[in-house]
Coordinates of C-alpha atoms in Angstrom, one line a residue:
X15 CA 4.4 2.6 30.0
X16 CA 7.5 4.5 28.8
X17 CA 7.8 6.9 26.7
X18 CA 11.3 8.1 24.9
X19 CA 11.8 11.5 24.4
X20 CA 15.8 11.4 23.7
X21 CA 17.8 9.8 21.3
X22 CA 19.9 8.7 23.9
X23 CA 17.5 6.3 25.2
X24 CA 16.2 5.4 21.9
X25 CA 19.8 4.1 21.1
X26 CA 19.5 2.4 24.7
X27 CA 16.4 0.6 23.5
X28 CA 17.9 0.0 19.9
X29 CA 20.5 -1.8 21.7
X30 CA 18.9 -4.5 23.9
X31 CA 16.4 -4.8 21.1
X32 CA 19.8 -5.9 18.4
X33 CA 19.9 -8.9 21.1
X34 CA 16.6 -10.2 20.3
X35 CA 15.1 -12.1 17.0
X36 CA 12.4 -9.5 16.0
X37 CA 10.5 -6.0 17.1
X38 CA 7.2 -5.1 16.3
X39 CA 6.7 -1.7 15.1
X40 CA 3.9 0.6 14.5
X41 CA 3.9 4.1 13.8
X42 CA 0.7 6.7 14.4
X43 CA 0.8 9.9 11.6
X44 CA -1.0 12.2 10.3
X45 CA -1.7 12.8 6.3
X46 CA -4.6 15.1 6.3
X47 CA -3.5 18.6 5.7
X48 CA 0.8 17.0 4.1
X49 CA 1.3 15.6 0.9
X50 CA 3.7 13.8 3.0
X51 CA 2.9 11.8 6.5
X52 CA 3.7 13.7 9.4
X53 CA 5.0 11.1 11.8
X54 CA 3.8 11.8 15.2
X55 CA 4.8 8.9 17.1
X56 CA 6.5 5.1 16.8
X57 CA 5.5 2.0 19.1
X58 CA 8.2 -0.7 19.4
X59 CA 7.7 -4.1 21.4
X60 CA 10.8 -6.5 22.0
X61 CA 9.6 -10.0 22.7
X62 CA 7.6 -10.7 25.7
X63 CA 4.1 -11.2 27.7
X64 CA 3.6 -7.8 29.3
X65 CA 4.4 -4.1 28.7
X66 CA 7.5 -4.4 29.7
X67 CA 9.8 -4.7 27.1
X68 CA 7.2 -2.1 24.8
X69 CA 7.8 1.7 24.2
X70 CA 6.6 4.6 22.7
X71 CA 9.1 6.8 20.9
X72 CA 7.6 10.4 20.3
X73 CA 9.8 12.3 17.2
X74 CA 8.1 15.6 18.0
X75 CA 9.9 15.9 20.8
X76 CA 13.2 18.6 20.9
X77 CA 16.5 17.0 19.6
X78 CA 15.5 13.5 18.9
X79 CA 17.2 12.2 16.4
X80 CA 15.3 8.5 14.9
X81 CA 19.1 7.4 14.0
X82 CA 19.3 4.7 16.2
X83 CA 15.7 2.7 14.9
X84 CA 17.6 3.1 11.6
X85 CA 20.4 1.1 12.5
X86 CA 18.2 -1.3 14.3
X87 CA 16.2 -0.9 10.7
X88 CA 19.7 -2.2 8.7
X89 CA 20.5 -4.6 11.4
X90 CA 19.9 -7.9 9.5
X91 CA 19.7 -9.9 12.0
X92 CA 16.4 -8.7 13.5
X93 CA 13.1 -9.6 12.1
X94 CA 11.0 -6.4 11.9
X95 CA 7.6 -7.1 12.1
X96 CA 4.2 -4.4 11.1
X97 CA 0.9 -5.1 10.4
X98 CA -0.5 -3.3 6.7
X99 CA 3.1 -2.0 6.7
X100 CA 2.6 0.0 3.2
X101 CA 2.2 3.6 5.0
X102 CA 4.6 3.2 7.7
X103 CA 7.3 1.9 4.9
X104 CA 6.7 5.2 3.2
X105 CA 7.2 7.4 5.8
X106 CA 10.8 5.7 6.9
X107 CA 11.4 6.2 3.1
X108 CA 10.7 9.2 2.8
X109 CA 12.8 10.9 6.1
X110 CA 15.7 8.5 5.8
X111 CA 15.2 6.3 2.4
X112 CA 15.7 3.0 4.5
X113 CA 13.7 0.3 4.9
X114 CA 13.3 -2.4 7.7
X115 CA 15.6 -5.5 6.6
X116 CA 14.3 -8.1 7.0
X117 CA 10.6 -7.4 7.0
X118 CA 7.7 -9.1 8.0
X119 CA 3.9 -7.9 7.2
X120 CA 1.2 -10.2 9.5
X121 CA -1.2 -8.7 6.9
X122 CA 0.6 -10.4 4.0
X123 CA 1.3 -13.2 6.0
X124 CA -2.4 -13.6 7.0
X125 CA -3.8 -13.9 3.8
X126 CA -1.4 -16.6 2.7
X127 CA -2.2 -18.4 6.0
X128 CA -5.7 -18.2 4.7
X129 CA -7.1 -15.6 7.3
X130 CA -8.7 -13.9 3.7
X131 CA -8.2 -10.7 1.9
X132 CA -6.9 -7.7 3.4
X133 CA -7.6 -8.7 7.1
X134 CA -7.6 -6.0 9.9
X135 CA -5.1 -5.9 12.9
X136 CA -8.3 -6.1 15.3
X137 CA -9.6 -9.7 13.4
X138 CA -6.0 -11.5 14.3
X139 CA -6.0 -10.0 17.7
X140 CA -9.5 -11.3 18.0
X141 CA -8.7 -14.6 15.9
X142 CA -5.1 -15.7 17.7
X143 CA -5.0 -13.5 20.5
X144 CA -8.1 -14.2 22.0
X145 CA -8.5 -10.6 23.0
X146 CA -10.3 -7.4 21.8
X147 CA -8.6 -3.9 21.0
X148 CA -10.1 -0.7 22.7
X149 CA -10.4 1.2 18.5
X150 CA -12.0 4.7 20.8
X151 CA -8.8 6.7 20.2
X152 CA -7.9 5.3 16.4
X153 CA -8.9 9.0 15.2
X154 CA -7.3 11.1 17.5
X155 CA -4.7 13.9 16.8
X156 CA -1.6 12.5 17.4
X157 CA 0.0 15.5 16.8
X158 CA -1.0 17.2 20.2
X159 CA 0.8 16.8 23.5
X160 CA 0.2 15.8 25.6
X161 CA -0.8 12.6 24.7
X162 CA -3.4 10.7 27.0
X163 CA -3.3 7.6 28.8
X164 CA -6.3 6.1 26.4
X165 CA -3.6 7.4 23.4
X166 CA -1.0 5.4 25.1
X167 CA -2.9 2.9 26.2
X168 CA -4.1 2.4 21.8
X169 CA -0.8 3.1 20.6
X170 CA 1.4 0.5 23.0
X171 CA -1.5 -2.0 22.0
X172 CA -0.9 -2.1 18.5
X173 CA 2.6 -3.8 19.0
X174 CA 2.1 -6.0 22.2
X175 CA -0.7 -7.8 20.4
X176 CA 1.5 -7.8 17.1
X177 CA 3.8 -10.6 19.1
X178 CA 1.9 -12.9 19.7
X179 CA 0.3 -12.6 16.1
X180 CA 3.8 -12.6 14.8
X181 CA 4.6 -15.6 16.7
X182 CA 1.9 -17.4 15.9
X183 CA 1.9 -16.7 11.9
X184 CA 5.4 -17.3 11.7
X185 CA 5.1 -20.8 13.0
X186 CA 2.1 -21.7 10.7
X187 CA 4.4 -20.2 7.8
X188 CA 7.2 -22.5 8.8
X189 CA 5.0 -25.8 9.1
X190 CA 2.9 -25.0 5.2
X191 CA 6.3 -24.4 3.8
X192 CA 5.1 -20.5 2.5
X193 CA 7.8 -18.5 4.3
X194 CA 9.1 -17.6 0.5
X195 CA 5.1 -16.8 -0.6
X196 CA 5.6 -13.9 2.1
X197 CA 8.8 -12.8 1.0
X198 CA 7.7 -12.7 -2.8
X199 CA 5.0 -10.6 -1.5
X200 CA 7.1 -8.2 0.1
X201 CA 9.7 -7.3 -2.5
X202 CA 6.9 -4.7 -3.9
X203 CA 6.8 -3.1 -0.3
X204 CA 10.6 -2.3 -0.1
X205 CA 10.7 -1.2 -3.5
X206 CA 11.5 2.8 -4.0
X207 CA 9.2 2.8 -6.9
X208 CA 6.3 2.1 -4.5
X209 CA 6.7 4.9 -2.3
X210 CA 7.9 7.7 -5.6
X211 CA 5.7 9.7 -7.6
X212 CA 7.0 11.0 -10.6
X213 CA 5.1 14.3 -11.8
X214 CA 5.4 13.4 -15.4
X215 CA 3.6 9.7 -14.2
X216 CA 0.9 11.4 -12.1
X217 CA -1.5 11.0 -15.2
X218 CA -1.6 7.1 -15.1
X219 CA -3.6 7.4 -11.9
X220 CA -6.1 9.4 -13.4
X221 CA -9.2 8.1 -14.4
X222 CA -11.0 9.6 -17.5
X223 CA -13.6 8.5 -20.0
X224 CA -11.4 9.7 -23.0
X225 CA -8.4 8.2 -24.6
X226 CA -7.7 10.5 -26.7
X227 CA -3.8 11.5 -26.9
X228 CA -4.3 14.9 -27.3
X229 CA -6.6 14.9 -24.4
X230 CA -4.2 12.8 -22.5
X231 CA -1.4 15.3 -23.4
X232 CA -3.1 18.3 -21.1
X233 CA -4.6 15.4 -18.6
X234 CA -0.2 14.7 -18.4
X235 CA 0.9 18.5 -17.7
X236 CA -1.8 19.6 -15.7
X237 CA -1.4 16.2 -13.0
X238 CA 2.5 16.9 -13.7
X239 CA 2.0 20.3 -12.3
X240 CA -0.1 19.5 -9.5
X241 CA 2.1 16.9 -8.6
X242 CA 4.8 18.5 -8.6
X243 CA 3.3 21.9 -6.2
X244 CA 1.9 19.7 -4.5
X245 CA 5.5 18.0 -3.2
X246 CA 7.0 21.2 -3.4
X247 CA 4.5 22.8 -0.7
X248 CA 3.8 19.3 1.3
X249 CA 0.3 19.8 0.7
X250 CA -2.4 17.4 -0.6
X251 CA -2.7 17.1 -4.3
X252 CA -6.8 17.4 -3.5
X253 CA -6.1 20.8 -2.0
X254 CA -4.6 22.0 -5.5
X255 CA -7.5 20.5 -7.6
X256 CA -9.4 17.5 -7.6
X257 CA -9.3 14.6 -10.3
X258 CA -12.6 15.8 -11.7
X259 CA -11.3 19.2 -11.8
X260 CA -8.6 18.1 -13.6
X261 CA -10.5 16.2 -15.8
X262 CA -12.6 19.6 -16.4
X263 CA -9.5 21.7 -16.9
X264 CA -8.1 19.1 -19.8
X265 CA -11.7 19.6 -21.8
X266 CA -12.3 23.3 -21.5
X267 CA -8.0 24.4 -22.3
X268 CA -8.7 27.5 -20.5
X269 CA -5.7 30.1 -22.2
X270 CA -6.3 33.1 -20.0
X271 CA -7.7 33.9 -16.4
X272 CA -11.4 34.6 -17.4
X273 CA -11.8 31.2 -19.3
X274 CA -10.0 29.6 -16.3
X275 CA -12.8 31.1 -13.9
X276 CA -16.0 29.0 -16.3
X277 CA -14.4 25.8 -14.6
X278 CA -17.3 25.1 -12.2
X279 CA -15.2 22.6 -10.4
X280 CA -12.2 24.2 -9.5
X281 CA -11.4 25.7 -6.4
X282 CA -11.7 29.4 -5.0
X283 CA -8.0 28.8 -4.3
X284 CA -6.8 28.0 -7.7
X285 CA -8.3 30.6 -9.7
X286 CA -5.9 33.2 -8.7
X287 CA -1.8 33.1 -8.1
X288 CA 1.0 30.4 -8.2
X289 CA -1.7 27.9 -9.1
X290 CA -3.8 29.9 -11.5
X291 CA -0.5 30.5 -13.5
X292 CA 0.6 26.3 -13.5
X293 CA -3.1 25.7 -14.8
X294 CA -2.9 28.3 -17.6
X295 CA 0.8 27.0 -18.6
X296 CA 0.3 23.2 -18.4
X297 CA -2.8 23.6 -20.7
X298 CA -0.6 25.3 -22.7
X299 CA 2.4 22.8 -23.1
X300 CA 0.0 20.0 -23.6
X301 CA -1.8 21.5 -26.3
X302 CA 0.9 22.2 -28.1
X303 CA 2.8 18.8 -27.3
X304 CA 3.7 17.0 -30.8
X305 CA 2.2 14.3 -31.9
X306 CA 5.3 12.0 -31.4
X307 CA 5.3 12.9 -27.8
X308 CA 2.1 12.4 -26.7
X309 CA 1.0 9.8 -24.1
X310 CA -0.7 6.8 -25.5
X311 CA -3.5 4.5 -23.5
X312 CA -2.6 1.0 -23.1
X313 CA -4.7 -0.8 -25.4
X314 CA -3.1 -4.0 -25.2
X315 CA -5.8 -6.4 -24.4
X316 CA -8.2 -3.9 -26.5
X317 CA -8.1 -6.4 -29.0
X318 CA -7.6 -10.0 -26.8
X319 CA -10.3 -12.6 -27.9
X320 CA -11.4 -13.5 -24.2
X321 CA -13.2 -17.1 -24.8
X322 CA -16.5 -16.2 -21.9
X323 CA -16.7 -20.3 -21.5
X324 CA -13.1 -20.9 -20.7
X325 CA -12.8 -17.6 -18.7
X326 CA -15.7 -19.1 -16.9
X327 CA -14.0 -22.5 -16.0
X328 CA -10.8 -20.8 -14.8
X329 CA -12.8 -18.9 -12.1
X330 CA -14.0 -22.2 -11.2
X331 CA -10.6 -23.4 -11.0
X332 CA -9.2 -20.1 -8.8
X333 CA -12.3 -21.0 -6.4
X334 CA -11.4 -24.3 -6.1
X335 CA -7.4 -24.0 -5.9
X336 CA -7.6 -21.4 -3.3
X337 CA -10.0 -23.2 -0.9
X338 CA -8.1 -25.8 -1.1
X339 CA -4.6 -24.0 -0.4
X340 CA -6.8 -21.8 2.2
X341 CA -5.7 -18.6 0.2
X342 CA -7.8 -15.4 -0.6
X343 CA -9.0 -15.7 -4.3
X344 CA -7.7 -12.2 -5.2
X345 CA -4.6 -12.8 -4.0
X346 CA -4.2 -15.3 -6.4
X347 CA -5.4 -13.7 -9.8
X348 CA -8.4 -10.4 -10.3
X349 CA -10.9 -11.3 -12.9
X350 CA -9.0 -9.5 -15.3
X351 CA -6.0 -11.4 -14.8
X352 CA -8.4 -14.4 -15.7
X353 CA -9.9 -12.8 -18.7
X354 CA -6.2 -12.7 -20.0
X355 CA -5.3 -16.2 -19.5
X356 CA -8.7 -17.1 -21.2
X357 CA -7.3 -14.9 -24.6
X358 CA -3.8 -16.0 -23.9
X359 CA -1.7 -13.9 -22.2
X360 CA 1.0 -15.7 -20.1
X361 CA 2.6 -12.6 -18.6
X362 CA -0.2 -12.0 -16.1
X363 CA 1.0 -12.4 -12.2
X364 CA -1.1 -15.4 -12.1
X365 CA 1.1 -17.6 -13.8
X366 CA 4.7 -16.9 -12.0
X367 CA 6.4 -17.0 -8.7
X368 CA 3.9 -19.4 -5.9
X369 CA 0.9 -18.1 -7.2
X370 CA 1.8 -20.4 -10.7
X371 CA 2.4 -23.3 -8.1
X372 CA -0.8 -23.3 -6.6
X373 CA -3.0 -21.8 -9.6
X374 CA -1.2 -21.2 -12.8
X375 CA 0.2 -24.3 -13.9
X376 CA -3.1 -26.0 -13.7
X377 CA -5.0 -22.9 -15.3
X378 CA -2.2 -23.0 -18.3
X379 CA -3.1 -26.8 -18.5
X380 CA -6.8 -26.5 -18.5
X381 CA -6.7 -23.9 -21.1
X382 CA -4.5 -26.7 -22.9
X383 CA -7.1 -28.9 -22.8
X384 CA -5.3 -31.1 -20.6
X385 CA -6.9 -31.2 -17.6
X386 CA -10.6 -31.1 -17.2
X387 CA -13.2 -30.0 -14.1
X388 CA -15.5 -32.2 -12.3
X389 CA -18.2 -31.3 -9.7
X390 CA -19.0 -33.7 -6.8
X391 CA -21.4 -32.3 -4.3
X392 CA -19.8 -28.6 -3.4
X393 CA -16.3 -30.0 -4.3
X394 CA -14.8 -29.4 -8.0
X395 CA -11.9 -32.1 -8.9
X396 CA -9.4 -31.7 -11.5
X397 CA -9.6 -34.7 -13.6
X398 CA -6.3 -35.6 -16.0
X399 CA -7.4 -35.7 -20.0

């Protein structure tokens, strides 16, 4: 198996891989001690039955420059094909703010080929390849070199299988007619706003048993902070305080260093220094926020009127729809997406793009009372009113 070391023969490979329809990709990283990814290596397989026309491209080594899988990256006329491609879309983002055009994601694709919710790389090898994958080395430290032959041997794997799974799914895709599900799917994976973190937006993602505006005020300036240092210094936002530290912080407003040190959840770290002083001062800014310009909760379905019986009947609908269409059930609609229809929301994701095709228009004419449910042995029927 080779591997490329210089950008010279990356642009090589690039090259003769422009010729073909598509390349699988996969990329090995680390995130454990980085806010950001540290990409340690990057499979590539051209079309084929063997090793042959697979690589491994190692950007740790001296000089490379990634350049060339760019351009291959903007090339439009090559399918680029990943498996769970959210993480190795970020990364690409992040060095070079490009993403693969056009894209393909077997783990979207799966699930609308009706292979369920969220399926693993190892169940299609298993399922279309007829093959196992050797997992032993999944956990290793990419980051050290040299790698090993079982490293390799993992890595290489992970896009030789990926063809014939690619293959395979694209067919199926072509002969249902749900290419354009797919492609819905992906617009949210080459979006910039998937892969950016605003500091001042860091709140939203924490979870806390108060809604209080005030309290959400401090809960905004201390996740802003740690956000932001955390981006700043590439380290994980966990290593500058945890969530329930945070959550701690926002209900005991330390103002100087000694009421800081009573948080019982904080770390040794961030009792002293640079960190110390951000707590002390976001506290600060959010306590004194004004009222006009403090964050409010969304309480827009605080006050819906979900009908239990008809929320009920449109599960029994969703089950029904999305054995039918061979479809995983919460790809189609989450319960609360259901609950919403049932107190009459129409701007849920349920009831646009394919998923209204194959669920919504009949859930929007059931709860019109236009359509009614009928039970024959383990199969429900949609009956016309």
């Amino acid at each position: 198996m080779k591997t490329i070391t210089s950008t010279a023969d990356l642009a090589a490979f690039c090259k003769e891989a422009a010729d073909h329809d598509y390349v699988t990709v996969d990329t090995e990283f680390l995130r454990e001690r980085t806010y950001y990814s540290k990409l340690c290596l990057v499979q590539l397989a051209m079309p084929g039955k063997d090793d042959s026309n697979a690589v491994l491209v190692d950007p740790l080594a001296e000089g490379i420059s990634l350049d060339p899988l760019y351009e291959l990256f903007r090339d439009t006329s090559v399918v680029k094909v990943f498996h769970a491609a959210r993480q190795d879309l970020e990364i690409f983002y992040v060095d070079a703010q490009v993403f693969p055009e056009p894209l393909f994601d077997t783990q979207v694709a799966a699930m609308v080929c009706g292979f369920g919710e969220q399926v693993g790389y190892e169940t299609l090898v298993r399922k279309i390849c007829h093959t196992g994958v050797d997992k032993t080395s999944r956990f290793t430290d990419w980051s050290r070199r040299p790698l090993t032959e079982d490293q390799k041997k993992y890595a290489l794997a992970d896009v030789t299988h990926l063809r014939q799974i690619y293959e395979f799914l694209r067919d199926k895709l072509e002969e249902s007619g749900r290419a354009r599900w797919v492609s819905e799917e992906l617009e949210t994976l080459t979006s910039p706003d998937t892969y950016v973190t605003q500091p001042r937006e860091a709140w939203k993602r924490v979870k806390t048993r108060t809604s209080s505006p005030k309290f959400l005020a401090i809960v905004r300036e201390l996740a802003a902070f740690r956000e932001d240092y955390a981006q700043n210094r590439n380290v994980p936002r966990n290593r500058v305080f945890k969530d329930d530290a945070l959550v701690e912080l926002a209900s005991l407003k330390p103002s100087t260093p000694e009421e800081l040190g009573r948080a019982r959840l904080l770390l040794r770290e961030a009792r002293r220094g640079d960190i110390a002083d951000g707590i002390l001062a976001a506290v600060k800014a959010g306590v004194a926020c004004k009222p006009a310009d403090m964050p409010q909760p969304d309480r827009s379905r605080d006050k819906l009127q979900v009908n239990p019986a008809l929320a009920d009947l449109l599960r029994v609908l969703l089950k029904a729809k999305t054995e039918q269409a061979g479809v995983a059930a919460k790809l189609i609609a989450p319960a609360s997406d259901l609950d919403g229809i049932a107190a009459g929301l129409r701007d849920v994701p349920a009831l646009s793009g394919w998923r209204r095709e194959v669920f919504g228009n009949d859930a929007l004419r059931l709860c019109d009372g236009e359509i009614a449910l009928t039970a024959r042995g383990n199969d429900v029927r949609v009956v016309e009113l």
